[in-house]
PDB file of C-alpha atoms in Angstrom:
ATOM      1  CA  MET A   1       7.919   6.512  29.313  1.00  0.00           C
ATOM      2  CA  THR A   2       8.154   3.359  27.171  1.00  0.00           C
ATOM      3  CA  VAL A   3       5.294   0.926  27.541  1.00  0.00           C
ATOM      4  CA  ALA A   4       5.899  -2.683  26.534  1.00  0.00           C
ATOM      5  CA  PRO A   5       3.253  -4.020  24.154  1.00  0.00           C
ATOM      6  CA  SER A   6       0.907  -6.679  25.440  1.00  0.00           C
ATOM      7  CA  PRO A   7       1.519 -10.255  24.287  1.00  0.00           C
ATOM      8  CA  ALA A   8      -1.574 -10.031  22.097  1.00  0.00           C
ATOM      9  CA  ALA A   9      -0.383  -6.831  20.456  1.00  0.00           C
ATOM     10  CA  ALA A  10       3.089  -8.274  19.916  1.00  0.00           C
ATOM     11  CA  SER A  11       1.573 -11.363  18.366  1.00  0.00           C
ATOM     12  CA  ALA A  12      -0.587  -9.245  16.054  1.00  0.00           C
ATOM     13  CA  GLY A  13       2.427  -7.196  15.034  1.00  0.00           C
ATOM     14  CA  SER A  14       4.399 -10.330  14.222  1.00  0.00           C
ATOM     15  CA  ALA A  15       1.518 -11.671  12.162  1.00  0.00           C
ATOM     16  CA  ALA A  16       1.254  -8.405  10.251  1.00  0.00           C
ATOM     17  CA  ALA A  17       4.974  -8.472   9.510  1.00  0.00           C
ATOM     18  CA  ALA A  18       4.941 -12.058   8.209  1.00  0.00           C
ATOM     19  CA  PRO A  19       4.652 -12.375   4.433  1.00  0.00           C
ATOM     20  CA  ALA A  20       1.353 -13.653   3.056  1.00  0.00           C
ATOM     21  CA  SER A  21       2.163 -17.185   1.922  1.00  0.00           C
ATOM     22  CA  ARG A  22       1.173 -18.242  -1.550  1.00  0.00           C
ATOM     23  CA  THR A  23      -0.757 -21.467  -1.905  1.00  0.00           C
ATOM     24  CA  VAL A  24      -0.527 -24.135  -4.592  1.00  0.00           C
ATOM     25  CA  ALA A  25      -2.902 -23.314  -7.443  1.00  0.00           C
ATOM     26  CA  ARG A  26      -2.256 -26.556  -9.336  1.00  0.00           C
ATOM     27  CA  VAL A  27       0.242 -29.394  -9.605  1.00  0.00           C
ATOM     28  CA  VAL A  28       1.492 -30.589 -12.982  1.00  0.00           C
ATOM     29  CA  ALA A  29       3.310 -33.802 -13.875  1.00  0.00           C
ATOM     30  CA  GLY A  30       6.340 -33.584 -16.127  1.00  0.00           C
ATOM     31  CA  MET A  31       6.083 -35.082 -19.620  1.00  0.00           C
ATOM     32  CA  PRO A  32       8.814 -37.285 -21.172  1.00  0.00           C
ATOM     33  CA  ALA A  33      10.124 -35.638 -24.326  1.00  0.00           C
ATOM     34  CA  GLU A  34      13.008 -35.592 -26.787  1.00  0.00           C
ATOM     35  CA  ASP A  35      14.778 -32.546 -28.202  1.00  0.00           C
ATOM     36  CA  GLY A  36      17.935 -31.757 -30.106  1.00  0.00           C
ATOM     37  CA  ALA A  37      19.496 -34.899 -31.595  1.00  0.00           C
ATOM     38  CA  GLY A  38      17.401 -37.276 -29.539  1.00  0.00           C
ATOM     39  CA  VAL A  39      18.169 -35.921 -26.063  1.00  0.00           C
ATOM     40  CA  ARG A  40      15.756 -37.507 -23.583  1.00  0.00           C
ATOM     41  CA  LEU A  41      14.366 -35.097 -21.006  1.00  0.00           C
ATOM     42  CA  THR A  42      11.346 -34.193 -18.905  1.00  0.00           C
ATOM     43  CA  ARG A  43       9.340 -31.159 -20.012  1.00  0.00           C
ATOM     44  CA  LEU A  44       7.595 -29.433 -17.116  1.00  0.00           C
ATOM     45  CA  VAL A  45       6.549 -26.134 -18.711  1.00  0.00           C
ATOM     46  CA  GLY A  46       5.893 -25.902 -22.463  1.00  0.00           C
ATOM     47  CA  GLN A  47       3.791 -29.070 -22.661  1.00  0.00           C
ATOM     48  CA  PRO A  48       0.027 -29.638 -23.170  1.00  0.00           C
ATOM     49  CA  ARG A  49      -0.746 -29.566 -19.425  1.00  0.00           C
ATOM     50  CA  LEU A  50       1.104 -26.256 -18.965  1.00  0.00           C
ATOM     51  CA  PRO A  51       1.909 -24.519 -22.299  1.00  0.00           C
ATOM     52  CA  ASP A  52       3.433 -21.497 -20.538  1.00  0.00           C
ATOM     53  CA  LEU A  53       3.163 -19.348 -17.420  1.00  0.00           C
ATOM     54  CA  ASP A  54       3.694 -15.777 -18.661  1.00  0.00           C
ATOM     55  CA  PRO A  55       6.596 -14.898 -18.935  1.00  0.00           C
ATOM     56  CA  LEU A  56       7.956 -18.419 -18.229  1.00  0.00           C
ATOM     57  CA  LEU A  57       7.794 -20.264 -21.544  1.00  0.00           C
ATOM     58  CA  MET A  58       9.467 -23.606 -20.932  1.00  0.00           C
ATOM     59  CA  LEU A  59      11.294 -25.657 -18.301  1.00  0.00           C
ATOM     60  CA  ASP A  60      13.170 -28.829 -19.231  1.00  0.00           C
ATOM     61  CA  ARG A  61      14.857 -31.183 -16.773  1.00  0.00           C
ATOM     62  CA  ILE A  62      17.729 -33.338 -18.019  1.00  0.00           C
ATOM     63  CA  GLN A  63      18.922 -36.074 -15.678  1.00  0.00           C
ATOM     64  CA  SER A  64      20.702 -39.238 -16.709  1.00  0.00           C
ATOM     65  CA  ASP A  65      23.655 -41.466 -15.926  1.00  0.00           C
ATOM     66  CA  ASP A  66      23.348 -42.983 -19.419  1.00  0.00           C
ATOM     67  CA  PRO A  67      25.382 -41.040 -22.013  1.00  0.00           C
ATOM     68  CA  GLY A  68      23.215 -42.569 -24.734  1.00  0.00           C
ATOM     69  CA  ALA A  69      20.301 -40.470 -23.463  1.00  0.00           C
ATOM     70  CA  TYR A  70      21.960 -37.199 -24.478  1.00  0.00           C
ATOM     71  CA  ILE A  71      25.385 -37.725 -26.053  1.00  0.00           C
ATOM     72  CA  ALA A  72      24.349 -36.334 -29.476  1.00  0.00           C
ATOM     73  CA  GLY A  73      23.374 -33.115 -27.707  1.00  0.00           C
ATOM     74  CA  PHE A  74      21.796 -30.101 -29.340  1.00  0.00           C
ATOM     75  CA  PRO A  75      23.530 -29.443 -32.698  1.00  0.00           C
ATOM     76  CA  PRO A  76      23.343 -25.942 -34.236  1.00  0.00           C
ATOM     77  CA  HIS A  77      19.812 -24.544 -34.012  1.00  0.00           C
ATOM     78  CA  PRO A  78      18.278 -21.040 -34.055  1.00  0.00           C
ATOM     79  CA  HIS A  79      16.410 -18.921 -31.492  1.00  0.00           C
ATOM     80  CA  ARG A  80      14.663 -15.563 -31.661  1.00  0.00           C
ATOM     81  CA  GLY A  81      12.558 -13.495 -29.268  1.00  0.00           C
ATOM     82  CA  PHE A  82      13.388 -14.882 -25.809  1.00  0.00           C
ATOM     83  CA  GLU A  83      16.154 -15.928 -23.404  1.00  0.00           C
ATOM     84  CA  THR A  84      17.492 -19.295 -22.317  1.00  0.00           C
ATOM     85  CA  VAL A  85      18.781 -19.920 -18.798  1.00  0.00           C
ATOM     86  CA  THR A  86      20.690 -23.180 -18.343  1.00  0.00           C
ATOM     87  CA  TYR A  87      21.487 -24.328 -14.783  1.00  0.00           C
ATOM     88  CA  LEU A  88      23.668 -27.398 -14.341  1.00  0.00           C
ATOM     89  CA  VAL A  89      23.300 -29.103 -10.982  1.00  0.00           C
ATOM     90  CA  GLN A  90      25.950 -31.564 -12.161  1.00  0.00           C
ATOM     91  CA  GLY A  91      27.707 -31.991 -15.475  1.00  0.00           C
ATOM     92  CA  ARG A  92      29.070 -29.808 -18.260  1.00  0.00           C
ATOM     93  CA  MET A  93      27.594 -28.024 -21.273  1.00  0.00           C
ATOM     94  CA  ARG A  94      29.702 -26.719 -24.158  1.00  0.00           C
ATOM     95  CA  HIS A  95      28.245 -23.747 -26.011  1.00  0.00           C
ATOM     96  CA  ARG A  96      29.169 -22.247 -29.376  1.00  0.00           C
ATOM     97  CA  ASP A  97      27.220 -19.739 -31.473  1.00  0.00           C
ATOM     98  CA  ASN A  98      27.407 -17.885 -34.762  1.00  0.00           C
ATOM     99  CA  HIS A  99      28.226 -14.581 -33.050  1.00  0.00           C
ATOM    100  CA  GLY A 100      31.653 -15.791 -31.971  1.00  0.00           C
ATOM    101  CA  HIS A 101      30.821 -16.833 -28.414  1.00  0.00           C
ATOM    102  CA  GLU A 102      32.127 -20.087 -27.014  1.00  0.00           C
ATOM    103  CA  GLY A 103      32.127 -21.375 -23.472  1.00  0.00           C
ATOM    104  CA  LEU A 104      31.798 -24.227 -21.012  1.00  0.00           C
ATOM    105  CA  ILE A 105      29.525 -24.289 -17.988  1.00  0.00           C
ATOM    106  CA  THR A 106      30.304 -26.851 -15.304  1.00  0.00           C
ATOM    107  CA  ASP A 107      28.879 -28.235 -12.053  1.00  0.00           C
ATOM    108  CA  GLY A 108      26.609 -25.652 -10.429  1.00  0.00           C
ATOM    109  CA  GLY A 109      27.113 -23.050 -13.167  1.00  0.00           C
ATOM    110  CA  VAL A 110      24.651 -21.046 -15.252  1.00  0.00           C
ATOM    111  CA  GLN A 111      24.560 -19.907 -18.849  1.00  0.00           C
ATOM    112  CA  TRP A 112      22.341 -16.913 -19.633  1.00  0.00           C
ATOM    113  CA  MET A 113      21.722 -16.353 -23.334  1.00  0.00           C
ATOM    114  CA  THR A 114      19.533 -13.609 -24.773  1.00  0.00           C
ATOM    115  CA  ALA A 115      18.622 -14.683 -28.303  1.00  0.00           C
ATOM    116  CA  GLY A 116      17.080 -11.329 -29.165  1.00  0.00           C
ATOM    117  CA  ARG A 117      16.813 -10.751 -32.925  1.00  0.00           C
ATOM    118  CA  GLY A 118      18.393 -14.076 -33.688  1.00  0.00           C
ATOM    119  CA  ILE A 119      21.204 -16.473 -32.895  1.00  0.00           C
ATOM    120  CA  GLU A 120      22.249 -19.965 -33.924  1.00  0.00           C
ATOM    121  CA  HIS A 121      24.046 -22.029 -31.322  1.00  0.00           C
ATOM    122  CA  SER A 122      24.900 -25.549 -30.251  1.00  0.00           C
ATOM    123  CA  GLU A 123      24.878 -27.107 -26.775  1.00  0.00           C
ATOM    124  CA  MET A 124      26.825 -30.307 -26.175  1.00  0.00           C
ATOM    125  CA  PRO A 125      26.350 -31.980 -22.760  1.00  0.00           C
ATOM    126  CA  GLU A 126      28.862 -34.090 -20.817  1.00  0.00           C
ATOM    127  CA  GLN A 127      28.814 -35.992 -17.526  1.00  0.00           C
ATOM    128  CA  THR A 128      30.836 -35.333 -14.418  1.00  0.00           C
ATOM    129  CA  ASP A 129      31.252 -38.245 -11.987  1.00  0.00           C
ATOM    130  CA  GLY A 130      28.853 -40.309 -14.078  1.00  0.00           C
ATOM    131  CA  LEU A 131      25.877 -37.937 -14.136  1.00  0.00           C
ATOM    132  CA  LEU A 132      24.351 -35.143 -16.181  1.00  0.00           C
ATOM    133  CA  PHE A 133      21.675 -33.198 -14.297  1.00  0.00           C
ATOM    134  CA  GLY A 134      20.361 -29.760 -15.130  1.00  0.00           C
ATOM    135  CA  PHE A 135      17.566 -27.478 -16.232  1.00  0.00           C
ATOM    136  CA  GLN A 136      16.869 -25.132 -19.090  1.00  0.00           C
ATOM    137  CA  LEU A 137      14.354 -22.321 -18.646  1.00  0.00           C
ATOM    138  CA  TRP A 138      12.965 -20.220 -21.508  1.00  0.00           C
ATOM    139  CA  LEU A 139      12.130 -16.690 -20.412  1.00  0.00           C
ATOM    140  CA  ASN A 140      10.111 -14.419 -22.695  1.00  0.00           C
ATOM    141  CA  LEU A 141      11.213 -10.970 -23.834  1.00  0.00           C
ATOM    142  CA  PRO A 142       8.766  -8.060 -24.179  1.00  0.00           C
ATOM    143  CA  ALA A 143       7.844  -6.976 -27.710  1.00  0.00           C
ATOM    144  CA  ALA A 144      10.066  -3.895 -27.445  1.00  0.00           C
ATOM    145  CA  GLU A 145      13.121  -6.093 -26.755  1.00  0.00           C
ATOM    146  CA  LYS A 146      12.567  -9.100 -28.989  1.00  0.00           C
ATOM    147  CA  MET A 147      14.817  -7.681 -31.709  1.00  0.00           C
ATOM    148  CA  ARG A 148      17.613  -6.538 -29.392  1.00  0.00           C
ATOM    149  CA  GLU A 149      21.198  -7.616 -30.037  1.00  0.00           C
ATOM    150  CA  PRO A 150      21.974 -11.157 -28.852  1.00  0.00           C
ATOM    151  CA  TRP A 151      23.842 -11.407 -25.546  1.00  0.00           C
ATOM    152  CA  TYR A 152      25.577 -14.223 -23.700  1.00  0.00           C
ATOM    153  CA  ARG A 153      27.191 -14.830 -20.317  1.00  0.00           C
ATOM    154  CA  ASP A 154      28.561 -17.816 -18.423  1.00  0.00           C
ATOM    155  CA  ILE A 155      28.104 -17.517 -14.645  1.00  0.00           C
ATOM    156  CA  PRO A 156      30.309 -20.001 -12.746  1.00  0.00           C
ATOM    157  CA  ALA A 157      29.020 -21.564  -9.545  1.00  0.00           C
ATOM    158  CA  ALA A 158      31.445 -19.484  -7.486  1.00  0.00           C
ATOM    159  CA  ASP A 159      29.713 -16.274  -8.641  1.00  0.00           C
ATOM    160  CA  LEU A 160      26.214 -17.270  -7.533  1.00  0.00           C
ATOM    161  CA  ALA A 161      24.874 -15.759  -4.308  1.00  0.00           C
ATOM    162  CA  ARG A 162      24.700 -18.077  -1.279  1.00  0.00           C
ATOM    163  CA  LEU A 163      22.695 -17.560   1.891  1.00  0.00           C
ATOM    164  CA  THR A 164      21.268 -19.446   4.867  1.00  0.00           C
ATOM    165  CA  PRO A 165      18.006 -17.637   5.717  1.00  0.00           C
ATOM    166  CA  ALA A 166      16.882 -20.199   8.317  1.00  0.00           C
ATOM    167  CA  PRO A 167      18.323 -23.182  10.203  1.00  0.00           C
ATOM    168  CA  GLY A 168      18.801 -26.130   7.852  1.00  0.00           C
ATOM    169  CA  VAL A 169      18.196 -24.018   4.737  1.00  0.00           C
ATOM    170  CA  ALA A 170      20.814 -23.372   2.048  1.00  0.00           C
ATOM    171  CA  VAL A 171      19.983 -21.130  -0.904  1.00  0.00           C
ATOM    172  CA  THR A 172      21.794 -20.628  -4.194  1.00  0.00           C
ATOM    173  CA  LEU A 173      20.411 -17.455  -5.749  1.00  0.00           C
ATOM    174  CA  ILE A 174      20.711 -17.070  -9.528  1.00  0.00           C
ATOM    175  CA  ALA A 175      18.376 -14.135 -10.167  1.00  0.00           C
ATOM    176  CA  GLY A 176      16.421 -11.674  -8.042  1.00  0.00           C
ATOM    177  CA  ARG A 177      16.771 -10.621  -4.411  1.00  0.00           C
ATOM    178  CA  TRP A 178      16.481 -12.459  -1.101  1.00  0.00           C
ATOM    179  CA  ASP A 179      16.998 -10.180   1.906  1.00  0.00           C
ATOM    180  CA  ALA A 180      20.325  -8.419   1.257  1.00  0.00           C
ATOM    181  CA  ALA A 181      21.506 -10.998  -1.288  1.00  0.00           C
ATOM    182  CA  GLU A 182      21.170 -10.459  -5.034  1.00  0.00           C
ATOM    183  CA  GLY A 183      21.692 -13.000  -7.788  1.00  0.00           C
ATOM    184  CA  PRO A 184      24.282 -12.213 -10.498  1.00  0.00           C
ATOM    185  CA  ALA A 185      21.840 -12.617 -13.395  1.00  0.00           C
ATOM    186  CA  PRO A 186      21.281  -9.604 -15.698  1.00  0.00           C
ATOM    187  CA  GLN A 187      18.511  -7.100 -14.998  1.00  0.00           C
ATOM    188  CA  ARG A 188      15.486  -7.771 -17.179  1.00  0.00           C
ATOM    189  CA  SER A 189      11.987  -6.328 -17.721  1.00  0.00           C
ATOM    190  CA  THR A 190      10.535  -9.577 -16.404  1.00  0.00           C
ATOM    191  CA  ALA A 191      12.488  -9.167 -13.109  1.00  0.00           C
ATOM    192  CA  PRO A 192      13.109 -12.913 -12.808  1.00  0.00           C
ATOM    193  CA  PHE A 193      13.602 -14.688  -9.499  1.00  0.00           C
ATOM    194  CA  ILE A 194      15.462 -18.010  -9.714  1.00  0.00           C
ATOM    195  CA  ALA A 195      16.688 -19.919  -6.661  1.00  0.00           C
ATOM    196  CA  ASP A 196      17.878 -23.403  -5.756  1.00  0.00           C
ATOM    197  CA  VAL A 197      16.651 -24.067  -2.202  1.00  0.00           C
ATOM    198  CA  ALA A 198      17.937 -27.014  -0.149  1.00  0.00           C
ATOM    199  CA  LEU A 199      16.028 -27.989   3.013  1.00  0.00           C
ATOM    200  CA  ALA A 200      17.353 -30.323   5.694  1.00  0.00           C
ATOM    201  CA  PRO A 201      14.817 -32.778   7.182  1.00  0.00           C
ATOM    202  CA  GLY A 202      12.229 -30.780   9.144  1.00  0.00           C
ATOM    203  CA  ALA A 203      13.537 -27.394   7.937  1.00  0.00           C
ATOM    204  CA  ALA A 204      11.178 -24.664   6.725  1.00  0.00           C
ATOM    205  CA  VAL A 205      11.573 -21.234   5.134  1.00  0.00           C
ATOM    206  CA  ASP A 206       9.516 -18.385   3.672  1.00  0.00           C
ATOM    207  CA  ILE A 207      10.744 -17.853   0.108  1.00  0.00           C
ATOM    208  CA  PRO A 208      10.324 -14.177  -0.897  1.00  0.00           C
ATOM    209  CA  ILE A 209       8.688 -14.208  -4.322  1.00  0.00           C
ATOM    210  CA  PRO A 210       7.752 -10.732  -5.596  1.00  0.00           C
ATOM    211  CA  ALA A 211       4.030 -10.014  -5.423  1.00  0.00           C
ATOM    212  CA  GLY A 212       2.388 -10.099  -8.850  1.00  0.00           C
ATOM    213  CA  HIS A 213       4.975 -12.468 -10.344  1.00  0.00           C
ATOM    214  CA  ALA A 214       3.910 -15.729 -11.936  1.00  0.00           C
ATOM    215  CA  ALA A 215       5.735 -18.476 -10.050  1.00  0.00           C
ATOM    216  CA  PHE A 216       6.325 -22.184  -9.740  1.00  0.00           C
ATOM    217  CA  VAL A 217       8.236 -24.577  -7.489  1.00  0.00           C
ATOM    218  CA  HIS A 218       9.760 -27.804  -8.793  1.00  0.00           C
ATOM    219  CA  PRO A 219      11.098 -30.262  -6.190  1.00  0.00           C
ATOM    220  CA  PHE A 220      14.020 -32.153  -7.726  1.00  0.00           C
ATOM    221  CA  ALA A 221      14.954 -34.151  -4.631  1.00  0.00           C
ATOM    222  CA  GLY A 222      12.606 -35.331  -1.904  1.00  0.00           C
ATOM    223  CA  SER A 223       9.183 -33.853  -1.177  1.00  0.00           C
ATOM    224  CA  VAL A 224       8.123 -30.462   0.134  1.00  0.00           C
ATOM    225  CA  THR A 225       4.994 -28.992   1.668  1.00  0.00           C
ATOM    226  CA  LEU A 226       4.112 -25.621   0.147  1.00  0.00           C
ATOM    227  CA  GLY A 227       1.763 -23.059   1.674  1.00  0.00           C
ATOM    228  CA  PRO A 228       0.793 -21.703   5.102  1.00  0.00           C
ATOM    229  CA  ALA A 229       1.798 -23.824   8.091  1.00  0.00           C
ATOM    230  CA  GLY A 230      -0.816 -26.497   8.694  1.00  0.00           C
ATOM    231  CA  GLU A 231      -2.552 -25.803   5.364  1.00  0.00           C
ATOM    232  CA  GLY A 232       0.116 -26.584   2.771  1.00  0.00           C
ATOM    233  CA  GLU A 233       0.106 -29.094  -0.066  1.00  0.00           C
ATOM    234  CA  ARG A 234       2.747 -31.799  -0.391  1.00  0.00           C
ATOM    235  CA  VAL A 235       4.554 -31.887  -3.744  1.00  0.00           C
ATOM    236  CA  HIS A 236       6.914 -34.661  -4.745  1.00  0.00           C
ATOM    237  CA  ASP A 237      10.132 -34.870  -6.745  1.00  0.00           C
ATOM    238  CA  GLY A 238       9.393 -34.628 -10.475  1.00  0.00           C
ATOM    239  CA  TRP A 239       6.201 -32.568 -10.177  1.00  0.00           C
ATOM    240  CA  LEU A 240       5.748 -28.833 -10.616  1.00  0.00           C
ATOM    241  CA  ALA A 241       3.558 -26.647  -8.404  1.00  0.00           C
ATOM    242  CA  VAL A 242       2.093 -23.479  -9.929  1.00  0.00           C
ATOM    243  CA  LEU A 243       1.641 -20.944  -7.139  1.00  0.00           C
ATOM    244  CA  GLY A 244      -1.200 -18.554  -6.422  1.00  0.00           C
ATOM    245  CA  GLU A 245      -0.818 -14.908  -5.421  1.00  0.00           C
ATOM    246  CA  GLY A 246       1.144 -13.662  -2.431  1.00  0.00           C
ATOM    247  CA  ALA A 247       4.414 -12.112  -1.297  1.00  0.00           C
ATOM    248  CA  ALA A 248       6.179 -15.377  -0.424  1.00  0.00           C
ATOM    249  CA  VAL A 249       5.719 -19.125  -0.282  1.00  0.00           C
ATOM    250  CA  ARG A 250       6.412 -21.237   2.774  1.00  0.00           C
ATOM    251  CA  ALA A 251       8.319 -24.445   2.026  1.00  0.00           C
ATOM    252  CA  ALA A 252       8.819 -27.209   4.592  1.00  0.00           C
ATOM    253  CA  ALA A 253      10.603 -30.555   4.324  1.00  0.00           C
ATOM    254  CA  ASP A 254       9.282 -33.623   6.112  1.00  0.00           C
ATOM    255  CA  ALA A 255      10.935 -34.168   9.491  1.00  0.00           C
ATOM    256  CA  ASP A 256      11.354 -37.888   8.728  1.00  0.00           C
ATOM    257  CA  ALA A 257      12.749 -37.361   5.222  1.00  0.00           C
ATOM    258  CA  PRO A 258      16.134 -39.112   5.003  1.00  0.00           C
ATOM    259  CA  THR A 259      17.816 -36.310   3.032  1.00  0.00           C
ATOM    260  CA  GLY A 260      15.365 -33.391   3.153  1.00  0.00           C
ATOM    261  CA  ALA A 261      14.325 -31.703  -0.092  1.00  0.00           C
ATOM    262  CA  ARG A 262      15.720 -29.549  -2.865  1.00  0.00           C
ATOM    263  CA  LEU A 263      13.657 -27.139  -4.949  1.00  0.00           C
ATOM    264  CA  LEU A 264      13.975 -24.993  -8.039  1.00  0.00           C
ATOM    265  CA  VAL A 265      11.928 -21.827  -7.467  1.00  0.00           C
ATOM    266  CA  VAL A 266      11.235 -19.611 -10.494  1.00  0.00           C
ATOM    267  CA  ALA A 267       9.140 -16.464 -10.889  1.00  0.00           C
ATOM    268  CA  GLY A 268       8.789 -13.628 -13.386  1.00  0.00           C
ATOM    269  CA  ARG A 269       6.778 -10.463 -13.922  1.00  0.00           C
ATOM    270  CA  PRO A 270       4.048 -11.200 -16.506  1.00  0.00           C
ATOM    271  CA  LEU A 271       4.270  -9.300 -19.797  1.00  0.00           C
ATOM    272  CA  HIS A 272       0.542  -9.563 -20.665  1.00  0.00           C
ATOM    273  CA  GLU A 273       1.407  -9.668 -24.372  1.00  0.00           C
ATOM    274  CA  PRO A 274       0.310 -12.099 -27.098  1.00  0.00           C
ATOM    275  CA  ILE A 275       2.584 -15.127 -27.511  1.00  0.00           C
ATOM    276  CA  ALA A 276       3.157 -16.699 -30.938  1.00  0.00           C
ATOM    277  CA  LYS A 277       5.392 -19.790 -30.764  1.00  0.00           C
ATOM    278  CA  TYR A 278       6.886 -21.915 -33.497  1.00  0.00           C
ATOM    279  CA  GLY A 279       9.658 -24.232 -32.363  1.00  0.00           C
ATOM    280  CA  PRO A 280      12.680 -22.078 -31.481  1.00  0.00           C
ATOM    281  CA  PHE A 281      10.953 -18.771 -32.293  1.00  0.00           C
ATOM    282  CA  VAL A 282       8.748 -16.876 -29.815  1.00  0.00           C
ATOM    283  CA  MET A 283       7.209 -13.664 -31.095  1.00  0.00           C
ATOM    284  CA  ASN A 284       3.970 -11.713 -30.601  1.00  0.00           C
ATOM    285  CA  THR A 285       2.247 -12.433 -33.918  1.00  0.00           C
ATOM    286  CA  ARG A 286       2.127 -15.160 -36.559  1.00  0.00           C
ATOM    287  CA  ASP A 287       3.546 -12.760 -39.148  1.00  0.00           C
ATOM    288  CA  GLU A 288       6.566 -12.094 -36.910  1.00  0.00           C
ATOM    289  CA  VAL A 289       7.173 -15.830 -36.632  1.00  0.00           C
ATOM    290  CA  ILE A 290       6.996 -16.210 -40.408  1.00  0.00           C
ATOM    291  CA  GLN A 291       9.506 -13.352 -40.708  1.00  0.00           C
ATOM    292  CA  ALA A 292      11.798 -15.099 -38.222  1.00  0.00           C
ATOM    293  CA  VAL A 293      11.751 -18.288 -40.303  1.00  0.00           C
ATOM    294  CA  ASP A 294      12.447 -16.298 -43.490  1.00  0.00           C
ATOM    295  CA  ASP A 295      15.296 -14.375 -41.843  1.00  0.00           C
ATOM    296  CA  TYR A 296      16.917 -17.554 -40.561  1.00  0.00           C
ATOM    297  CA  ARG A 297      16.685 -19.281 -43.924  1.00  0.00           C
ATOM    298  CA  ALA A 298      18.167 -16.204 -45.589  1.00  0.00           C
ATOM    299  CA  GLY A 299      21.145 -16.197 -43.195  1.00  0.00           C
ATOM    300  CA  ARG A 300      20.177 -12.968 -41.439  1.00  0.00           C
ATOM    301  CA  PHE A 301      20.675 -14.270 -37.862  1.00  0.00           C
TER     302      PHE A 301
END
C-alpha cells in the first residue's frame, strides 16, 4: 500500500532538496583604470579592494560608445602562468599572437587563451552598432600547469549553451554545468563556472555554483537581490558581490524594474597555492617571476 506523505513531511522534503543559498560576504565597487595603450576600463577584481579571489585573479569591464576610450587597444604584450577569458557582450576583438594564432571574436563570443609557459599577443577592440562592451577574466593555473604549452580557442556565440531554468530567466553558459547543460569551455583543474544570467522583472532563480568554489556575481544591467528569499542583499549595476559558502545562490530581480537585471556569475575551485604577480606574469614565487621576465626579454616565449 502506498501512503501519501503528510503536507508537513512533503514540505520538509522539499526544503531538504532545495540548495543551500549562498549569501553575500562583501560588496566591492569597481575601480576606474587604464591598461594597454590607454584603454579605459573598470577593474573589479585585481584592485586594492579585492586583489584576487583564488583562483580568480582579475576581472575587467570595458564599456564605451566612445572609440577614443579604447581605439589604441592592447598592442603586443606577454603573459605567463594563467589563462585569459574574454567575453564580448557587444563588439569585436581581434587577436594575434606569436604562436601563429589569429582570430576575431564578435558579439556574444568568447576567447579562451591559456598563456601557460609564455605567449605574446595583441588584442584590438572594435565597436558594433556604436558600442564596445565586454569582460576579461584572468584565471590562475596550478603550479604543475603554469609551464604547459600555450593554447587558444575562439568560441562563437552560437556554440555557447543556452537554457531557461525558470520563468523569465535566460542563461548563457560559458563554463561549468547547469542541470543537463554544459558550457563549451575547456576542462580545467579550477573547474570554472561562468554564466551570463538575464532576469526579467520579478524573475528569480537558484544559480548552481559548486560547493567549495570561490564565487562572485557582477550585475551589469539593473539590480539584483542575492541570497535566501526574504534575507538577500541588493546589489546594483557596476558593483561586485563576493559570495559566501553554499551550493547555489538565489538571484531575484525587482518586480518594478523596467528591464530586469543581467548578471555575470563566476566561480572557480581554489588552488590554495602562493601567488606571485608582476604585471602580465602570475607565478608561485618571486624567483619564478624574475625568470619569466628574463625569458621574455631573451625571446624564449
